[in-house]
Tab-separated table of C-alpha atoms and ligand atoms in Angstrom:
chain	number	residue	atom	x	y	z
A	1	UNK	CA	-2.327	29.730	-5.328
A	2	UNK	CA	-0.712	26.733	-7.319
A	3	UNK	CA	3.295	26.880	-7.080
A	4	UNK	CA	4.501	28.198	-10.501
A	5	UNK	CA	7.796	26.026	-10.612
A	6	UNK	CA	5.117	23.261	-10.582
A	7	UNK	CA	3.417	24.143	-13.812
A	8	UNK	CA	3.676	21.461	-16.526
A	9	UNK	CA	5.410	18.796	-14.218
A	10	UNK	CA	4.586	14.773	-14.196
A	11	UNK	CA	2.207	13.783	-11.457
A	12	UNK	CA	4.305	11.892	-8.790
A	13	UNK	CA	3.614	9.183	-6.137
A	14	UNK	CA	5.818	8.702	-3.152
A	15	UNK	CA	6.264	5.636	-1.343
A	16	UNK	CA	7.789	5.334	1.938
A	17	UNK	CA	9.123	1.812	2.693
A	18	UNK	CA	11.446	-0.514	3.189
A	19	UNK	CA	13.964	-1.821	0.472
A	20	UNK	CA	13.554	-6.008	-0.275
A	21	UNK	CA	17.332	-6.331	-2.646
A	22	UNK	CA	15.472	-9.024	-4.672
A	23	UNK	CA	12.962	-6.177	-5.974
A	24	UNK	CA	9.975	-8.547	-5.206
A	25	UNK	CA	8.211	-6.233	-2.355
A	26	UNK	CA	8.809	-3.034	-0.654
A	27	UNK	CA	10.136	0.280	-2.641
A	28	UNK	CA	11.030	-1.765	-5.873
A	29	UNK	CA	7.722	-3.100	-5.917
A	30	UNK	CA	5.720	0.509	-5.281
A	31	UNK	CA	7.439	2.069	-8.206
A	32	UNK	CA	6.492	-0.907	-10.863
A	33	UNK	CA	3.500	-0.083	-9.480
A	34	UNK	CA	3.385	3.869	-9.755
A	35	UNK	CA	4.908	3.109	-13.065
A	36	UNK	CA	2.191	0.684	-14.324
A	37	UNK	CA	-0.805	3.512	-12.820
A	38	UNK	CA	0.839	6.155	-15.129
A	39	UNK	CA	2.623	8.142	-12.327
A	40	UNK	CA	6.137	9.200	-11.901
A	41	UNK	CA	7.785	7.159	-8.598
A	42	UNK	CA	10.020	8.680	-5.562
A	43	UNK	CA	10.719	6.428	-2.973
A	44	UNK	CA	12.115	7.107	0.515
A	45	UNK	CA	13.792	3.851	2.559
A	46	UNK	CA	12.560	3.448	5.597
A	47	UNK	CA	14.353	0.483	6.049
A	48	UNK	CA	16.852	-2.017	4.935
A	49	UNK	CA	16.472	-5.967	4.475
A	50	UNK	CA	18.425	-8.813	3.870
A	51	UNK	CA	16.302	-10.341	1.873
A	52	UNK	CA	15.540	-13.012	-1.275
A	53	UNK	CA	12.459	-14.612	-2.874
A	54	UNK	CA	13.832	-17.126	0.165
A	55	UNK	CA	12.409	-15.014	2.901
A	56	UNK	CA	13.204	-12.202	5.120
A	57	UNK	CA	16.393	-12.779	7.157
A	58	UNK	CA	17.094	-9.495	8.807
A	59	UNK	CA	15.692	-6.191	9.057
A	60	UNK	CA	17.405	-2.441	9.545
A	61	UNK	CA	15.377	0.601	9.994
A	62	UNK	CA	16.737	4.055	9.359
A	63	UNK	CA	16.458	6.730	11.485
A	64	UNK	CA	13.369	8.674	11.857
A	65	UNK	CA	15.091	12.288	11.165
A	66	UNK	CA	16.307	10.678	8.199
A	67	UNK	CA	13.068	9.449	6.369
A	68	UNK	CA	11.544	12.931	8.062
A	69	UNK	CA	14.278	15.007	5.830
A	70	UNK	CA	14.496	12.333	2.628
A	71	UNK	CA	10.268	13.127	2.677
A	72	UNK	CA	10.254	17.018	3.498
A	73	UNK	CA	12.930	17.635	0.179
A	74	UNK	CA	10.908	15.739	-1.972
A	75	UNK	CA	7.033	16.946	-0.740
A	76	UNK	CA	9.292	20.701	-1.508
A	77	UNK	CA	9.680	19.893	-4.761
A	78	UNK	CA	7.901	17.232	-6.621
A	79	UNK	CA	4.320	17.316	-7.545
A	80	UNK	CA	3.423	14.457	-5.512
A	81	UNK	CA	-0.034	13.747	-5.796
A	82	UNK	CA	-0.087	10.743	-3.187
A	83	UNK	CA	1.770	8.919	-0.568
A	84	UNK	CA	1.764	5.240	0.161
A	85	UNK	CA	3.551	3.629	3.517
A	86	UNK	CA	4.905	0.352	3.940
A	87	UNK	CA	7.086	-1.475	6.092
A	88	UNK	CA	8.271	0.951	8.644
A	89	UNK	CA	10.023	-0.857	10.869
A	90	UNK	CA	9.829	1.095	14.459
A	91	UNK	CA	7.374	3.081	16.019
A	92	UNK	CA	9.569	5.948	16.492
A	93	UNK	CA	9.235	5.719	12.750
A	94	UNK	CA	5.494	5.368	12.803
A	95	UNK	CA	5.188	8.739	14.790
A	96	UNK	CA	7.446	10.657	12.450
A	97	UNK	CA	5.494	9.499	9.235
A	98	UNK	CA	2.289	10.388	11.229
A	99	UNK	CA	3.428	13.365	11.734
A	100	UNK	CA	4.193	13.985	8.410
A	101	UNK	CA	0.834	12.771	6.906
A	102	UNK	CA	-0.841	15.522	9.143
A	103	UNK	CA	1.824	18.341	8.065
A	104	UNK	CA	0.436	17.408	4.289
A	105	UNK	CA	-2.392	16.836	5.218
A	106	UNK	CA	-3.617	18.309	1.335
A	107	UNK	CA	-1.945	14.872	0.020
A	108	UNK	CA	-4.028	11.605	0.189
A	109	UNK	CA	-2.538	9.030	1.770
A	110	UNK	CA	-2.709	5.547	1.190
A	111	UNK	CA	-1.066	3.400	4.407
A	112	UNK	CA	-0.487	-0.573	4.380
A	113	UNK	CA	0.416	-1.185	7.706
A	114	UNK	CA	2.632	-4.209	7.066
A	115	UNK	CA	4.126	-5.853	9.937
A	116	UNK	CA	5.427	-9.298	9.174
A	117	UNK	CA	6.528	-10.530	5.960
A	118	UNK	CA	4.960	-13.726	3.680
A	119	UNK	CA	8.360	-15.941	4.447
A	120	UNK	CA	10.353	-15.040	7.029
A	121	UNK	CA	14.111	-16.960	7.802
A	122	UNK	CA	13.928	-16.261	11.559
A	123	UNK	CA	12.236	-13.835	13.943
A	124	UNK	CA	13.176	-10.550	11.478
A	125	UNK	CA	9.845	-8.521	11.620
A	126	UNK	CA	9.303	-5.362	9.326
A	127	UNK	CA	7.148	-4.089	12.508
A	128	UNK	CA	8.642	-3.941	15.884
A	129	UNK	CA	5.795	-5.289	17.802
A	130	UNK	CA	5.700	-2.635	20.228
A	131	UNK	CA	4.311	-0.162	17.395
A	132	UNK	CA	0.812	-1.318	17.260
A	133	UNK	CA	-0.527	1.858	19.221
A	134	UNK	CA	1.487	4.089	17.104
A	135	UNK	CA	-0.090	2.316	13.793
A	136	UNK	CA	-3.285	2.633	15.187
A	137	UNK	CA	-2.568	6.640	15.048
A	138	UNK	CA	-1.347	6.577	11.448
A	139	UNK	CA	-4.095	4.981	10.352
A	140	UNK	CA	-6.365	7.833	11.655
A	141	UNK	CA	-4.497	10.136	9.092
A	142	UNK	CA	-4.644	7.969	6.297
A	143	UNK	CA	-7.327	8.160	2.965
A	144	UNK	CA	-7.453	4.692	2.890
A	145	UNK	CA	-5.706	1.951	5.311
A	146	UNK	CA	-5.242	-1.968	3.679
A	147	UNK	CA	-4.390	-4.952	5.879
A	148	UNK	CA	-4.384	-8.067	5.661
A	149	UNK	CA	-6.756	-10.602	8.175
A	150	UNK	CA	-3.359	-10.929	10.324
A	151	UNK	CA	-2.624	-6.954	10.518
A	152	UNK	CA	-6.107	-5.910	10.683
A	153	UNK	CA	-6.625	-8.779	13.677
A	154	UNK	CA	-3.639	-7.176	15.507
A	155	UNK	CA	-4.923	-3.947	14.903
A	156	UNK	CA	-7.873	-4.463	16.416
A	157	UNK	CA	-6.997	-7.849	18.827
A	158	UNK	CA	-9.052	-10.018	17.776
A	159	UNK	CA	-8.789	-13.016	15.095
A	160	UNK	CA	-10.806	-13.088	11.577
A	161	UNK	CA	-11.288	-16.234	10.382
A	162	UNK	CA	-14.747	-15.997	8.274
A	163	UNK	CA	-15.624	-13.481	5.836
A	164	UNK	CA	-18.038	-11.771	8.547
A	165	UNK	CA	-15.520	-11.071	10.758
A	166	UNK	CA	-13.485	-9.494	7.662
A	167	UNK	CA	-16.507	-7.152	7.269
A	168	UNK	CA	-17.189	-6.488	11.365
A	169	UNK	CA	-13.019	-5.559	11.059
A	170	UNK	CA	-14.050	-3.171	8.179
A	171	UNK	CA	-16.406	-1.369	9.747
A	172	UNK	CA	-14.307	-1.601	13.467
A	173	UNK	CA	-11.020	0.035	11.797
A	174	UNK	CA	-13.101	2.876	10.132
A	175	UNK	CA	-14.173	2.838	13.850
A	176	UNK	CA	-10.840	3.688	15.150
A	177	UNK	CA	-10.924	7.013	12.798
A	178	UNK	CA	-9.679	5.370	9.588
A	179	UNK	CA	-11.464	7.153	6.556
A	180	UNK	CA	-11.944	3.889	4.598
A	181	UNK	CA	-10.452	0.688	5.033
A	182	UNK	CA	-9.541	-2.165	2.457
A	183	UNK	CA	-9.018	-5.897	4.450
A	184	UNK	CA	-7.485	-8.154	2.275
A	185	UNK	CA	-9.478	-11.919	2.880
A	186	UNK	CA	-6.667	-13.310	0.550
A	187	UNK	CA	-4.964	-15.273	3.415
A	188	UNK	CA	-8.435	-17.230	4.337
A	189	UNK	CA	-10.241	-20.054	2.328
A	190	UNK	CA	-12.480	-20.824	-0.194
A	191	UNK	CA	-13.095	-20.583	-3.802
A	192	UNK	CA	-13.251	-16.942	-3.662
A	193	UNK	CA	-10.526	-14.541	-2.271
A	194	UNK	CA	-13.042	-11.660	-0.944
A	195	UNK	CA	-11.648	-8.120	0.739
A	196	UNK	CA	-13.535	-5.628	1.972
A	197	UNK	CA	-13.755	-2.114	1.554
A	198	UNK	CA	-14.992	-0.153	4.191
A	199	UNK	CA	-15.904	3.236	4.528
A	200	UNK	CA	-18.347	5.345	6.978
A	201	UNK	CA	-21.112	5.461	4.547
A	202	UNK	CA	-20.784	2.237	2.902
A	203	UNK	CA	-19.308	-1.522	2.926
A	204	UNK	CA	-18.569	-3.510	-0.191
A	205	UNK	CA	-17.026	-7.002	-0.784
A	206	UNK	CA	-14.712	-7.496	-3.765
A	207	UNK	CA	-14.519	-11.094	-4.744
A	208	UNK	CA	-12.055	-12.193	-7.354
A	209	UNK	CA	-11.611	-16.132	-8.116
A	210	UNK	CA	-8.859	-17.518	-5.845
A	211	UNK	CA	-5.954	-18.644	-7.812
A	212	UNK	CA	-4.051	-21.593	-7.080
A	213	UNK	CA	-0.320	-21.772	-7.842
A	214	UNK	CA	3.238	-21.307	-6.485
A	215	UNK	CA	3.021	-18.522	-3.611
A	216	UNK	CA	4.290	-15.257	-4.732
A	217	UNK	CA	5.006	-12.133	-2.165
A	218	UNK	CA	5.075	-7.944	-2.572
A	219	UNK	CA	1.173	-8.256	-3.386
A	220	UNK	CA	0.620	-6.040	-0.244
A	221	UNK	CA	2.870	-3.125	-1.433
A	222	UNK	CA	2.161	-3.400	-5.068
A	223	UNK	CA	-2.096	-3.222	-4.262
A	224	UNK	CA	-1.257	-0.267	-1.814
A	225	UNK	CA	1.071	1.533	-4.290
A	226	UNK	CA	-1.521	0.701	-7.581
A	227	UNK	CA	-4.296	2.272	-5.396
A	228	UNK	CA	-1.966	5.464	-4.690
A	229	UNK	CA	-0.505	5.204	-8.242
A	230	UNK	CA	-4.324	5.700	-9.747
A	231	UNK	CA	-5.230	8.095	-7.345
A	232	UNK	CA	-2.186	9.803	-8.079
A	233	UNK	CA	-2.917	9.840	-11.901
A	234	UNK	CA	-6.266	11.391	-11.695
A	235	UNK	CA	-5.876	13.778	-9.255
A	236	UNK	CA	-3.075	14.674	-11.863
A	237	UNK	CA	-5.873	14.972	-14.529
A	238	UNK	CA	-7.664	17.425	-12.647
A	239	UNK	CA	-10.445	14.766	-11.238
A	240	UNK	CA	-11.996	15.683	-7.004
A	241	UNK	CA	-10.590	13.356	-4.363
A	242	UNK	CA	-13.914	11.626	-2.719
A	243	UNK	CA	-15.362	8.422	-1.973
A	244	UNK	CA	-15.916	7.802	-5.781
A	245	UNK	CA	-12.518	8.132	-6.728
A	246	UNK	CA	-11.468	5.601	-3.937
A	247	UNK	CA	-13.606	3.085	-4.940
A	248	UNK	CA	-12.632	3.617	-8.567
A	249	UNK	CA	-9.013	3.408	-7.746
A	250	UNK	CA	-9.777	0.459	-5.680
A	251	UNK	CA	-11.290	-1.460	-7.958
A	252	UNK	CA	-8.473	-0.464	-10.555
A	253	UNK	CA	-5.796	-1.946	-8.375
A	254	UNK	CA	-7.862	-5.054	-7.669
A	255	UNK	CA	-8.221	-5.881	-11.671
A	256	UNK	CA	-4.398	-4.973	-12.502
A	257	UNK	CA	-3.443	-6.917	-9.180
A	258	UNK	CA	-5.038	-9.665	-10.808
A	259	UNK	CA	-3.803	-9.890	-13.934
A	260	UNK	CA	-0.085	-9.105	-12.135
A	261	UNK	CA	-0.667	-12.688	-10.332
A	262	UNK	CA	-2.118	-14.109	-12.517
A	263	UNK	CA	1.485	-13.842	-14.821
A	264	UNK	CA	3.677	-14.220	-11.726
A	265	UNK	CA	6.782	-13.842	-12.457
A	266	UNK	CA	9.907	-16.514	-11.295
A	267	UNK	CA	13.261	-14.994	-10.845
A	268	UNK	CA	14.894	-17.335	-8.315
A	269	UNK	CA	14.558	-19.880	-6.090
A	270	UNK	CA	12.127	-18.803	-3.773
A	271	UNK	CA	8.585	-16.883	-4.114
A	272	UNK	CA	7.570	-15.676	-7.418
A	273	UNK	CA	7.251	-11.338	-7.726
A	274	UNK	CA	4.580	-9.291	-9.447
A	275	UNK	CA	5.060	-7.189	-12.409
A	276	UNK	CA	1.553	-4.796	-13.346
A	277	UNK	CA	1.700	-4.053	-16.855
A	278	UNK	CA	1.166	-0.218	-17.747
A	279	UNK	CA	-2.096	-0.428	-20.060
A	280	UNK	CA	-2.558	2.783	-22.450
A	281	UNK	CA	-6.280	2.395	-22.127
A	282	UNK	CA	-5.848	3.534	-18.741
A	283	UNK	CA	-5.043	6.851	-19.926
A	284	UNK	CA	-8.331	7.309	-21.657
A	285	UNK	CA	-10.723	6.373	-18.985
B	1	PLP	N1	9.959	-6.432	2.526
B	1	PLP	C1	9.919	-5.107	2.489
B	1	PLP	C2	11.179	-4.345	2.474
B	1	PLP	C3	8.715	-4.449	2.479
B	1	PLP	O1	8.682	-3.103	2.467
B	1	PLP	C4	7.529	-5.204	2.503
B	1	PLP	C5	6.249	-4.517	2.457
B	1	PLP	O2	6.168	-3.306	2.647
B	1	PLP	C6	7.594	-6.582	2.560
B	1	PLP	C7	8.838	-7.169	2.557
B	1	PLP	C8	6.392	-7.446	2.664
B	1	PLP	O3	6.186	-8.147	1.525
B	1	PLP	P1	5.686	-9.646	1.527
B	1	PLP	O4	4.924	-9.876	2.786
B	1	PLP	O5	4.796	-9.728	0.359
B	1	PLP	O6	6.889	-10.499	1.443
């Protein structure tokens, strides 16, 4: 029985992550995102940086009752269609957003296990390192799962240099119980950046031309967030969450993403930031 306050409202998407002050990555980055998919953005802090396009200097998580209440008043009362997670910061953390993702279990959830950041001024880490076996939990309740070579390497201990061992890491996360998996190849070499989406019926590689130009960072949390954004939008129009709809929203992401980096953006000193443009044709697909 659909809840009748919800009639007529705005699809949402809700990010859970940390807050970078610069706005290039984190919570500020998920809702350009959600707001270039079409979606309304909420946004719960699950922790706080000191932070710049100059790197990550320090790193404060909030409590874990905290982001548990912040997520429970919202799920009461916005349509939120889908839920992304970013940097969590403790594994106390981890458990309580696990525990969350099963509780709404009804609301796909799209989880970028991020862990360290691109530049880093010190040890600051937006993981604590003893949280690896509570990420490897949440990423059993999650629709989709996206890390990078380096997280999905210390996911699974190993090391992925080549693009085979991206796709053996595919296949070896959706091992570990996630539903599909996305590795991003971006950080290895060649004239192609290649990722991999993984699933348990199927395994494609999505190659987009490498670009080469002044580093940028929040790429991880605005892919993750334009992946929940879409899915977000057309669960909003009525459309079935399956395997289709992934890849669709998948490949969505990966073409704005593109176009995002492609017109990086320079707003200081340090790393440039990502802005995905909200496209009307969207709408109409
Ligand atoms: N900072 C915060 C607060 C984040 O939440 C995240 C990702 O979730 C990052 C930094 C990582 O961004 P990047 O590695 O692109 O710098």
């Amino acid at each position: 029985m659909p809840d009748r306050g919800l009639v007529g409202a705005e699809p949402c998407a809700l990010t859970i992550a940390g807050l970078d002050p610069s706005g290039g990555a984190g919570i500020a980055a998920d809702l350009r995102a959600f707001h270039a998919a079409g979606v309304w953005g909420c946004a719960v802090c699950s922790l706080l940086t000191v932070q710049s396009t100059a790197g990550l200097r320090s790193v404060v998580p909030q409590s874990a009752e905290l982001i548990s209440e912040q997520v429970e008043e919202v799920l009461r009362n916005e349509r939120v269609m889908s839920i992304k997670t970013g940097a969590l910061g403790s594994a106390e953390n981890v458990r309580a957003v696990t525990a969350l993702l099963k509780k709404y279990s009804n609301i796909p959830a799209v989880v970028d296990p991020v862990m360290i950041a691109t530049r880093v001024q010190g040890q600051a880490r937006l993981l604590d390192e003893s949280a690896l076996t509570a990420m490897r939990e949440l990423i059993k309740v999650a629709l989709v799962v996206t890390p990078n070579v380096d997280e999905a390497g210390a996911l699974l201990g190993t090391k992925i240099r080549t693009i085979e061992e991206l796709r053996e890491a595919g296949i070896a996360l959706v091992g570990l119980g996630a539903r599909a998996v996305l590795v991003k190849g971006g950080h290895l070499t060649g004239e192609y950046s290649v990722d991999v989406l993984a699933t348990k019926e199927s395994v494609v590689l999505l190659r987009t031309v490498r670009r080469k130009g002044p580093e940028f960072h929040g790429g991880g949390c605005t892919l993750a967030s334009l992946v929940a954004g879409h899915i977000a939008q057309r669960l909003g129009q009525g459309v079935m969450l399956d395997d289709d709809l992934l890849t669709e929203s998948v490949r969505w992401a990966k073409r704005k993403i593109t176009s995002a980096i492609a017109h990086a953006t320079k707003i200081g000193k340090g790393l440039l930031v990502l802005r995905p443009l909200q496209s009307w044709i969207d709408y109409f697909l």
